[in-house]
Tab-separated table of C-alpha atoms and ligand atoms in Angstrom:
chain	number	residue	atom	x	y	z
A	636	MET	CA	123.028	110.351	96.969
A	637	ILE	CA	122.051	106.782	97.546
A	638	GLN	CA	118.479	106.080	96.133
A	639	ASN	CA	116.255	103.323	97.195
A	640	ILE	CA	116.135	100.103	95.182
A	641	ARG	CA	114.122	100.174	91.911
A	642	GLY	CA	110.564	98.772	92.353
A	643	THR	CA	110.546	99.495	96.068
A	644	LYS	CA	108.832	102.534	97.704
A	645	ASP	CA	109.168	104.536	100.858
A	646	ILE	CA	105.564	104.943	102.594
A	647	LEU	CA	105.818	108.502	103.487
A	648	PRO	CA	104.191	110.079	106.726
A	649	ASP	CA	101.660	111.790	104.870
A	650	GLN	CA	100.702	108.503	103.154
A	651	ILE	CA	100.657	106.335	106.248
A	652	GLY	CA	97.161	107.376	107.527
A	653	GLN	CA	95.732	105.790	104.438
A	654	TRP	CA	97.596	102.565	105.213
A	655	HIS	CA	96.413	102.505	108.706
A	656	SER	CA	92.904	103.098	107.503
A	657	LEU	CA	93.053	99.918	105.235
A	658	GLU	CA	94.734	97.999	108.106
A	659	ARG	CA	91.982	98.905	110.414
A	660	ILE	CA	89.514	97.375	107.739
A	661	PHE	CA	91.558	94.385	107.406
A	662	ASN	CA	91.262	93.900	111.259
A	663	GLU	CA	87.476	94.685	111.275
A	664	VAL	CA	86.452	92.649	108.225
A	665	THR	CA	88.360	89.562	109.249
A	666	THR	CA	87.033	89.842	112.901
A	667	LEU	CA	83.558	89.870	111.514
A	668	TYR	CA	84.101	86.442	109.609
A	669	GLY	CA	86.064	84.973	112.608
A	670	TYR	CA	89.548	84.838	110.895
A	671	LYS	CA	92.546	85.231	112.992
A	672	GLU	CA	96.009	86.648	111.758
A	673	LEU	CA	98.953	84.740	111.036
A	674	ARG	CA	102.397	86.203	110.897
A	675	THR	CA	105.345	84.231	109.048
A	676	PRO	CA	108.847	85.014	108.411
A	677	ILE	CA	109.432	87.054	105.272
A	678	PHE	CA	111.933	84.393	104.170
A	679	GLU	CA	111.731	80.681	103.872
A	680	LYS	CA	113.528	77.715	102.435
A	681	THR	CA	113.715	78.025	98.775
A	682	GLU	CA	111.759	74.670	98.370
A	683	VAL	CA	108.812	75.899	100.326
A	684	PHE	CA	108.008	77.973	97.077
A	685	SER	CA	109.502	75.878	94.311
A	686	ARG	CA	107.657	72.837	95.470
A	687	SER	CA	104.318	74.373	95.762
A	688	ILE	CA	104.027	77.334	93.213
A	689	GLY	CA	105.069	75.360	90.340
A	690	ASP	CA	108.439	74.969	88.632
A	691	ASN	CA	107.227	76.505	85.429
A	692	THR	CA	105.683	79.593	86.679
A	693	ASP	CA	107.134	83.082	86.153
A	694	ILE	CA	107.250	83.434	89.916
A	695	VAL	CA	109.523	80.506	90.546
A	696	ASN	CA	111.359	80.761	86.906
A	697	LYS	CA	112.210	84.461	87.099
A	698	GLU	CA	110.783	86.483	89.856
A	699	MET	CA	111.898	85.085	93.151
A	700	TYR	CA	114.640	86.933	95.363
A	701	THR	CA	116.757	83.774	96.081
A	702	PHE	CA	120.096	83.567	97.563
A	703	ILE	CA	122.382	81.375	99.375
A	704	ASP	CA	122.896	82.392	102.898
A	705	LYS	CA	126.362	82.053	104.842
A	706	GLY	CA	125.590	78.446	106.179
A	707	GLY	CA	125.109	77.428	102.431
A	708	GLU	CA	121.244	77.255	102.437
A	709	SER	CA	119.090	78.480	99.489
A	710	VAL	CA	116.475	80.706	101.017
A	711	THR	CA	113.944	83.169	99.209
A	712	LEU	CA	112.161	86.342	100.240
A	713	ARG	CA	108.455	85.179	100.194
A	714	PRO	CA	106.748	86.049	96.812
A	715	GLU	CA	103.400	85.078	97.898
A	716	MET	CA	101.966	83.862	101.104
A	717	THR	CA	99.875	80.762	100.559
A	718	ALA	CA	102.835	78.276	100.551
A	719	ALA	CA	104.506	79.896	103.598
A	720	LEU	CA	101.174	79.833	105.499
A	721	VAL	CA	100.694	76.348	104.487
A	722	ARG	CA	104.146	75.445	105.671
A	723	SER	CA	103.300	77.070	109.133
A	724	VAL	CA	99.910	75.349	109.480
A	725	ILE	CA	101.568	71.908	108.782
A	726	GLN	CA	104.524	72.676	111.191
A	727	ASN	CA	102.491	74.043	114.157
A	728	SER	CA	99.595	71.410	113.433
A	729	LEU	CA	96.987	74.322	113.504
A	730	THR	CA	94.471	72.171	112.021
A	731	GLN	CA	94.427	69.841	114.711
A	732	GLU	CA	91.730	71.164	117.092
A	733	VAL	CA	89.365	72.926	114.728
A	734	SER	CA	86.839	71.936	111.899
A	735	ALA	CA	87.856	75.047	109.830
A	736	LEU	CA	90.906	77.083	110.298
A	737	ARG	CA	90.307	80.641	109.300
A	738	LEU	CA	93.551	82.725	108.781
A	739	TRP	CA	94.366	86.029	107.492
A	740	TYR	CA	97.767	87.851	106.871
A	741	PHE	CA	99.050	91.248	105.808
A	742	GLY	CA	102.669	92.177	104.828
A	743	PRO	CA	105.634	92.807	102.408
A	744	PHE	CA	106.196	90.334	99.330
A	745	PHE	CA	108.895	90.265	96.833
A	746	ARG	CA	109.063	89.636	93.254
A	747	TYR	CA	111.684	90.658	90.686
A	748	GLU	CA	109.556	91.979	88.001
A	749	ARG	CA	109.914	94.754	85.669
A	750	PRO	CA	108.495	97.819	87.677
A	751	GLN	CA	105.624	99.839	86.275
A	752	LYS	CA	102.572	101.474	87.553
A	753	GLY	CA	100.900	99.248	90.171
A	754	ARG	CA	103.951	96.673	89.897
A	755	LEU	CA	106.555	96.737	92.507
A	756	ARG	CA	109.663	94.570	93.320
A	757	GLN	CA	108.469	95.031	97.108
A	758	PHE	CA	104.686	95.237	97.737
A	759	HIS	CA	102.084	94.289	100.052
A	760	GLN	CA	99.399	91.898	100.026
A	761	PHE	CA	96.323	91.337	102.490
A	762	GLY	CA	94.771	87.957	102.262
A	763	ALA	CA	92.530	85.234	103.870
A	764	GLU	CA	92.628	81.310	103.867
A	765	CYS	CA	89.802	79.132	104.798
A	766	ILE	CA	91.574	75.497	105.598
A	767	ARG	CA	89.849	72.148	106.033
A	768	SER	CA	86.257	72.510	104.314
A	769	PRO	CA	86.165	70.908	100.859
A	770	TYR	CA	82.624	72.357	99.988
A	771	PRO	CA	81.871	75.247	98.044
A	772	GLU	CA	80.442	77.184	100.796
A	773	SER	CA	83.882	77.926	102.064
A	774	ASP	CA	84.836	79.238	98.486
A	775	VAL	CA	81.794	81.713	99.004
A	776	GLU	CA	82.845	82.729	102.424
A	777	ILE	CA	86.101	83.613	101.069
A	778	ILE	CA	84.808	85.517	98.298
A	779	LEU	CA	82.389	87.277	100.426
A	780	LEU	CA	84.959	88.365	102.870
A	781	ALA	CA	87.141	89.721	99.992
A	782	ASN	CA	84.097	91.580	98.557
A	783	GLN	CA	83.121	93.145	101.768
A	784	LEU	CA	86.665	94.499	102.380
A	785	ILE	CA	86.611	96.176	99.059
A	786	ARG	CA	83.346	97.831	99.937
A	787	LYS	CA	84.441	98.890	103.213
A	788	ALA	CA	87.458	100.469	101.545
A	789	GLY	CA	85.053	102.643	99.541
A	790	ILE	CA	85.456	100.982	96.316
A	791	SER	CA	82.746	100.518	94.044
A	792	ASP	CA	84.151	100.399	90.600
A	793	TYR	CA	85.381	96.992	90.300
A	794	GLN	CA	84.395	93.463	88.679
A	795	LEU	CA	84.518	89.876	90.113
A	796	ASN	CA	85.503	87.459	87.556
A	797	ILE	CA	84.943	83.641	88.532
A	798	ASN	CA	85.835	80.149	86.824
A	799	THR	CA	86.420	76.673	87.723
A	800	LEU	CA	89.384	74.561	86.858
A	801	GLY	CA	87.469	71.464	88.029
A	802	ASN	CA	88.863	68.527	89.702
A	803	ASP	CA	91.879	66.860	88.929
A	804	SER	CA	90.279	64.326	86.401
A	805	SER	CA	88.296	66.941	84.769
A	806	ARG	CA	91.400	69.222	84.467
A	807	THR	CA	93.771	66.674	82.898
A	808	LEU	CA	91.127	66.064	80.215
A	809	TYR	CA	90.739	69.621	79.453
A	810	LYS	CA	94.773	70.094	79.621
A	811	ASP	CA	94.924	67.243	77.004
A	812	GLU	CA	92.309	69.061	74.495
A	813	LEU	CA	93.767	72.608	75.194
A	814	THR	CA	97.351	71.139	74.434
A	815	LYS	CA	96.131	69.507	71.144
A	816	TYR	CA	94.310	72.787	70.028
A	817	LEU	CA	97.404	75.107	70.988
A	818	THR	CA	99.736	72.812	69.249
A	819	SER	CA	97.734	72.896	66.015
A	820	ASN	CA	97.908	76.797	66.395
A	821	LYS	CA	101.620	77.032	67.646
A	822	GLU	CA	102.800	78.928	64.580
A	823	GLN	CA	100.461	81.878	65.563
A	824	LEU	CA	101.620	81.813	69.201
A	825	SER	CA	104.309	84.092	70.866
A	826	GLU	CA	107.731	82.633	71.874
A	827	ASP	CA	106.526	82.922	75.422
A	828	SER	CA	103.398	81.102	74.824
A	829	LYS	CA	105.376	78.388	72.807
A	830	PHE	CA	107.486	77.736	75.916
A	831	ARG	CA	104.382	77.545	78.059
A	832	LEU	CA	102.758	75.086	75.850
A	833	GLU	CA	105.596	72.874	76.535
A	834	THR	CA	105.760	73.428	80.253
A	835	ASN	CA	102.346	74.587	81.725
A	836	PRO	CA	99.595	75.058	78.756
A	837	LEU	CA	96.992	76.283	81.122
A	838	ARG	CA	98.952	79.433	81.438
A	839	VAL	CA	98.921	80.181	77.780
A	840	LEU	CA	95.346	81.452	78.481
A	841	ASP	CA	96.842	84.029	80.813
A	842	SER	CA	98.838	85.584	77.875
A	843	LYS	CA	98.451	89.439	77.213
A	844	SER	CA	99.664	89.256	73.711
A	845	GLU	CA	97.269	90.456	71.076
A	846	ASN	CA	97.976	87.438	68.707
A	847	ASP	CA	97.931	84.975	71.483
A	848	LYS	CA	94.538	86.283	72.383
A	849	LEU	CA	93.046	85.738	68.870
A	850	VAL	CA	94.141	81.966	69.425
A	851	ILE	CA	92.922	81.959	72.707
A	852	GLU	CA	89.408	83.176	71.798
A	853	SER	CA	88.696	79.919	69.969
A	854	ALA	CA	90.280	77.604	72.441
A	855	PRO	CA	88.134	74.874	74.061
A	856	SER	CA	86.549	76.005	77.246
A	857	ILE	CA	87.020	74.071	80.509
A	858	LEU	CA	83.205	74.342	81.326
A	859	ASP	CA	82.657	71.629	78.444
A	860	PHE	CA	85.102	69.157	80.375
A	861	LEU	CA	83.490	69.370	83.747
A	862	ASP	CA	82.293	65.980	85.479
A	863	ASP	CA	79.302	65.905	87.880
A	864	GLU	CA	81.210	66.754	91.066
A	865	SER	CA	83.063	69.739	89.401
A	866	ARG	CA	79.969	71.013	87.764
A	867	ASN	CA	77.938	70.574	91.056
A	868	HIS	CA	80.763	72.469	93.130
A	869	PHE	CA	80.829	75.494	90.795
A	870	ASP	CA	76.900	75.648	90.575
A	871	VAL	CA	76.778	75.853	94.351
A	872	VAL	CA	79.229	78.765	94.294
A	873	LYS	CA	77.366	80.658	91.584
A	874	SER	CA	74.015	80.279	93.261
A	875	MET	CA	75.169	81.118	96.617
A	876	LEU	CA	76.832	84.464	95.223
A	877	ASP	CA	73.401	85.007	93.469
A	878	ASP	CA	71.858	84.810	96.808
A	879	ALA	CA	74.339	87.199	98.408
A	880	LYS	CA	73.583	89.488	95.520
A	881	VAL	CA	77.142	89.768	94.681
A	882	PRO	CA	77.704	90.447	91.024
A	883	TYR	CA	80.018	88.377	89.085
A	884	LYS	CA	81.104	87.333	85.495
A	885	ILE	CA	82.052	83.874	84.338
A	886	ASP	CA	85.419	84.075	82.465
A	887	PRO	CA	86.092	80.413	81.201
A	888	LYS	CA	89.680	81.529	80.551
A	889	LEU	CA	90.531	82.594	83.985
A	890	VAL	CA	93.337	80.174	85.322
A	891	ARG	CA	95.406	82.390	87.333
A	892	GLY	CA	99.198	81.886	87.292
A	893	LEU	CA	99.874	79.118	89.696
A	894	ASP	CA	99.981	75.223	89.588
A	895	TYR	CA	98.177	74.636	92.791
A	896	TYR	CA	94.684	75.620	92.078
A	897	CYS	CA	91.775	73.469	91.499
A	898	HIS	CA	87.882	74.128	91.302
A	899	THR	CA	86.874	77.671	91.942
A	900	VAL	CA	89.324	80.648	90.806
A	901	PHE	CA	88.555	84.153	90.700
A	902	GLU	CA	89.850	87.622	90.152
A	903	PHE	CA	88.884	91.250	91.097
A	904	LYS	CA	89.585	93.767	88.590
A	905	SER	CA	89.195	97.514	88.288
A	906	GLY	CA	89.154	99.976	85.386
A	907	ALA	CA	90.998	102.415	87.509
A	908	LEU	CA	94.105	100.676	87.544
A	909	GLY	CA	95.324	100.663	83.649
A	910	ALA	CA	97.344	97.927	82.401
A	911	GLN	CA	97.643	96.049	85.780
A	912	ASP	CA	94.008	95.805	86.268
A	913	ALA	CA	93.791	92.848	88.629
A	914	PHE	CA	93.975	93.823	92.338
A	915	GLY	CA	93.068	90.700	93.899
A	916	GLY	CA	92.356	86.950	93.316
A	917	GLY	CA	92.303	83.394	94.663
A	918	GLY	CA	91.052	80.042	94.537
A	919	ARG	CA	91.023	76.540	95.871
A	920	TYR	CA	94.041	74.660	96.369
A	921	ASP	CA	93.162	71.179	97.718
A	922	GLY	CA	96.376	69.442	96.830
A	923	LEU	CA	98.938	72.082	98.289
A	924	PHE	CA	98.933	70.487	101.830
A	925	SER	CA	100.105	66.953	100.578
A	926	GLN	CA	102.666	68.739	98.202
A	927	LEU	CA	104.360	70.261	101.184
A	928	GLY	CA	104.432	67.348	103.354
A	929	GLY	CA	101.163	67.538	105.094
A	930	LYS	CA	97.874	65.369	105.217
A	931	LEU	CA	95.525	65.758	102.252
A	932	THR	CA	93.783	69.141	103.321
A	933	PRO	CA	91.285	71.074	101.291
A	934	ALA	CA	91.525	74.765	101.483
A	935	VAL	CA	90.598	78.126	99.463
A	936	GLY	CA	92.077	81.689	99.749
A	937	PHE	CA	92.638	84.890	98.122
A	938	ALA	CA	95.352	87.589	98.080
A	939	MET	CA	94.867	91.377	97.626
A	940	GLY	CA	97.638	93.928	96.466
A	941	VAL	CA	97.476	96.725	99.059
A	942	GLU	CA	99.229	99.262	96.702
A	943	ARG	CA	96.633	98.725	93.901
A	944	LEU	CA	93.861	99.010	96.530
A	945	LEU	CA	95.409	102.298	97.177
A	946	LEU	CA	95.718	103.220	93.520
A	947	ILE	CA	92.064	102.627	93.115
A	948	ILE	CA	90.972	104.525	95.839
A	949	GLU	CA	93.247	107.559	94.909
A	950	ASN	CA	91.833	107.257	91.173
A	951	SER	CA	88.196	106.412	91.610
A	952	ALA	CA	87.239	107.338	95.291
A	953	PRO	CA	89.282	110.279	96.063
A	954	GLU	CA	86.914	111.176	98.923
A	955	GLN	CA	88.018	108.301	100.788
A	956	VAL	CA	91.684	109.456	100.831
A	957	ILE	CA	92.363	110.205	104.545
A	958	LYS	CA	93.860	113.444	105.610
A	959	GLN	CA	95.141	113.159	109.009
A	960	SER	CA	94.890	116.047	111.371
A	961	ASP	CA	98.338	116.401	112.858
A	962	CYS	CA	97.334	117.635	116.467
A	963	ASP	CA	94.521	118.358	118.804
A	964	VAL	CA	96.678	120.820	120.787
A	965	PHE	CA	99.797	123.093	120.274
A	966	ILE	CA	101.373	124.620	123.320
A	967	VAL	CA	102.574	128.094	122.935
A	968	CYS	CA	105.222	129.234	125.430
A	969	MET	CA	105.696	133.163	126.112
A	970	ASN	CA	109.222	132.411	127.073
A	971	GLU	CA	111.939	129.687	127.621
A	972	ASN	CA	111.375	129.920	131.206
A	973	LEU	CA	107.982	128.238	131.020
A	974	LEU	CA	109.245	125.196	128.782
A	975	LYS	CA	109.079	122.953	131.827
A	976	ASP	CA	105.350	123.875	132.454
A	977	ALA	CA	104.852	123.254	128.707
A	978	PHE	CA	106.128	119.720	128.960
A	979	LYS	CA	104.204	118.975	132.101
A	980	ILE	CA	100.917	119.999	130.603
A	981	SER	CA	101.579	118.457	127.389
A	982	GLU	CA	102.156	115.289	129.135
A	983	MET	CA	99.021	115.692	131.300
A	984	LEU	CA	96.931	116.179	128.115
A	985	ARG	CA	98.550	113.155	126.395
A	986	SER	CA	97.483	110.946	129.213
A	987	ASN	CA	94.203	112.249	128.641
A	988	GLY	CA	94.410	110.869	125.080
A	989	TYR	CA	95.047	114.182	123.032
A	990	SER	CA	97.992	114.466	120.720
A	991	THR	CA	99.972	117.286	121.900
A	992	PHE	CA	102.947	119.228	120.222
A	993	CYS	CA	105.457	121.812	122.129
A	994	ASP	CA	107.871	123.824	120.187
A	995	LEU	CA	111.263	122.455	120.217
A	996	HIS	CA	113.066	125.373	118.573
A	997	ARG	CA	112.667	128.076	121.264
A	998	ARG	CA	110.814	130.349	118.779
A	999	SER	CA	109.062	133.483	119.348
A	1000	MET	CA	105.407	133.445	120.303
A	1001	LYS	CA	104.349	134.644	116.808
A	1002	ALA	CA	106.349	131.875	115.181
A	1003	GLN	CA	104.653	129.193	117.580
A	1004	MET	CA	101.072	130.590	116.632
A	1005	ARG	CA	102.084	130.125	112.863
A	1006	GLU	CA	103.230	126.553	113.509
A	1007	THR	CA	99.978	126.027	115.273
A	1008	ASN	CA	98.181	126.841	112.222
A	1009	LYS	CA	100.674	124.977	109.918
A	1010	LEU	CA	99.957	121.773	112.028
A	1011	ASN	CA	96.215	122.210	111.709
A	1012	ALA	CA	95.956	122.156	115.338
A	1013	LYS	CA	92.455	122.566	116.608
A	1014	HIS	CA	93.354	124.174	120.007
A	1015	CYS	CA	96.499	125.872	121.275
A	1016	ILE	CA	97.195	126.470	124.884
A	1017	ILE	CA	99.040	129.667	125.788
A	1018	ILE	CA	101.527	129.423	128.718
A	1019	GLY	CA	102.423	133.013	130.119
A	1020	GLU	CA	104.282	134.136	133.324
A	1021	ASP	CA	101.115	135.921	134.778
A	1022	GLU	CA	98.753	133.019	134.057
A	1023	ILE	CA	101.261	130.448	135.374
A	1024	LYS	CA	101.572	132.434	138.782
A	1025	ARG	CA	97.704	132.130	139.057
A	1026	ASN	CA	98.073	128.485	138.308
A	1027	ALA	CA	96.126	129.043	134.963
A	1028	VAL	CA	96.661	129.010	131.058
A	1029	THR	CA	94.667	130.266	128.008
A	1030	ILE	CA	93.101	128.152	125.880
A	1031	LYS	CA	92.467	129.040	122.154
A	1032	ASN	CA	89.959	127.491	119.990
A	1033	MET	CA	91.731	127.762	116.560
A	1034	ILE	CA	88.529	127.480	114.462
A	1035	THR	CA	86.308	130.164	116.442
A	1036	SER	CA	89.473	132.215	117.675
A	1037	LYS	CA	87.550	132.122	120.920
A	1038	GLN	CA	89.927	132.420	123.963
A	1039	VAL	CA	89.329	131.388	127.557
A	1040	GLU	CA	91.479	131.377	130.745
A	1041	ILE	CA	91.119	128.123	132.785
A	1042	LYS	CA	92.801	126.834	135.737
A	1043	ILE	CA	95.504	123.982	135.035
A	1044	ASP	CA	93.756	121.795	137.712
A	1045	LEU	CA	90.502	121.881	135.285
A	1046	LEU	CA	92.248	121.209	132.077
A	1047	HIS	CA	91.272	117.531	132.581
A	1048	THR	CA	87.485	118.607	132.087
A	1049	ILE	CA	87.964	120.141	128.645
A	1050	SER	CA	87.411	118.199	125.556
A	1051	PHE	CA	89.951	119.117	122.928
A	1052	SER	CA	88.925	117.056	120.110
B	2485	LIG	P1	99.057	86.982	92.719
B	2485	LIG	O1	99.440	86.337	93.900
B	2485	LIG	O2	99.870	87.188	91.735
B	2485	LIG	O3	97.768	86.486	92.311
B	2485	LIG	O4	98.659	88.573	93.320
B	2485	LIG	C1	97.664	88.881	94.185
B	2485	LIG	C2	97.615	90.373	93.979
B	2485	LIG	O5	98.791	90.873	94.619
B	2485	LIG	C3	97.472	91.031	92.450
B	2485	LIG	O6	96.299	91.033	92.134
B	2485	LIG	C4	98.069	92.375	92.644
B	2485	LIG	O7	97.236	93.198	93.287
B	2485	LIG	C5	99.120	92.204	93.953
B	2485	LIG	N1	100.590	92.045	93.277
B	2485	LIG	C6	100.977	90.830	92.631
B	2485	LIG	N2	102.234	91.224	92.086
B	2485	LIG	C7	102.487	92.326	92.523
B	2485	LIG	C8	103.674	93.412	91.988
B	2485	LIG	N3	104.802	92.822	91.529
B	2485	LIG	N4	103.486	94.747	92.463
B	2485	LIG	C9	102.147	95.047	93.058
B	2485	LIG	N5	101.305	94.341	93.451
B	2485	LIG	C10	101.221	93.011	93.220
């Protein structure tokens, strides 16, 4: 038997209700904040990602699904959205007519990672980006949107961590100091971190190795290297989150994996997830537009892993898991001669908005009644020879077992939900 590819998942029919419910929440919350959806292709020219995410990140180094197509072009299945979205915004001049461009997205992403619980090779992200404002208010708007979405999904067991990476000059000062410190402790670092120290020292702070963590604990903090501009930006974010009564923790070691972040960075974590405890995160990326050939354009955004949101809901808020009722009405036919009437009546009910099933196996009435129960139908309509002659059918309420006969002409007056 041919199996699916490792790290990919089928979303099965009895799971799709939960996905649809989250998608409705994405739509609802983004509408409340005035964000519009952008859909881009799932593959791009490789340089969209290699020029933006950073050559020395795990994503670009190890995780991209990159291949040469039949025309000899290097293309990549998108590992994240921000770079692709910025490419599209520049190409379609979307910033031209608006003071702030507010966009959201939802779809599949691809990373060649070692699969484990909460970590897939094809996964889904929901995210939002606020483009053109350099001010901390837009960072706060993005965090509030993400927070509102998590709450609407019924999740309360989570933590928001925030940090600042400052502006370019603060970050450069900090990077130098951090590099000096890490170099003087190089022997205690893991091989991975030794390599990162050479290529991308901030990333060492992301290390999960226990030995590295001991070294990191005493590392200098970015918060001691902020100039006035950087400190003011961060102070406004914190005080506006306080005003909005959104709890957060400051984590001076939070850097996030990608090269393009500056100023505010943040992450949402949940104890319900296990080892892969981050389920969303983002930050400000003022330099990315110019890196991808556009004008200097400040922007901030976040991405959230949908599979991880679903894991949290399953683990910590099982009452939120949607159980879909399969149908409103099941049509039971006394014999095959009445099938045409059954189809006519079911189309009529569907056009009135009721989900209606007919038996497709020409089974006995008893078997059809069993199916009605199995599908959790709220009502069944029994079609019999005698009733049809009188232009009538019998409606049975499956919860109360009450039966009534009704003229077919009057079916549209009945509520089956
Ligand atoms: P990132 O772009 O790495 O910050 O990821 C944002 C969010 O996407 C993470 O917090 C996860 O919830 C989710 N995510 C990232 N990589 C994976 C993966 N391989 N499998 C499942 N979810 C992922």
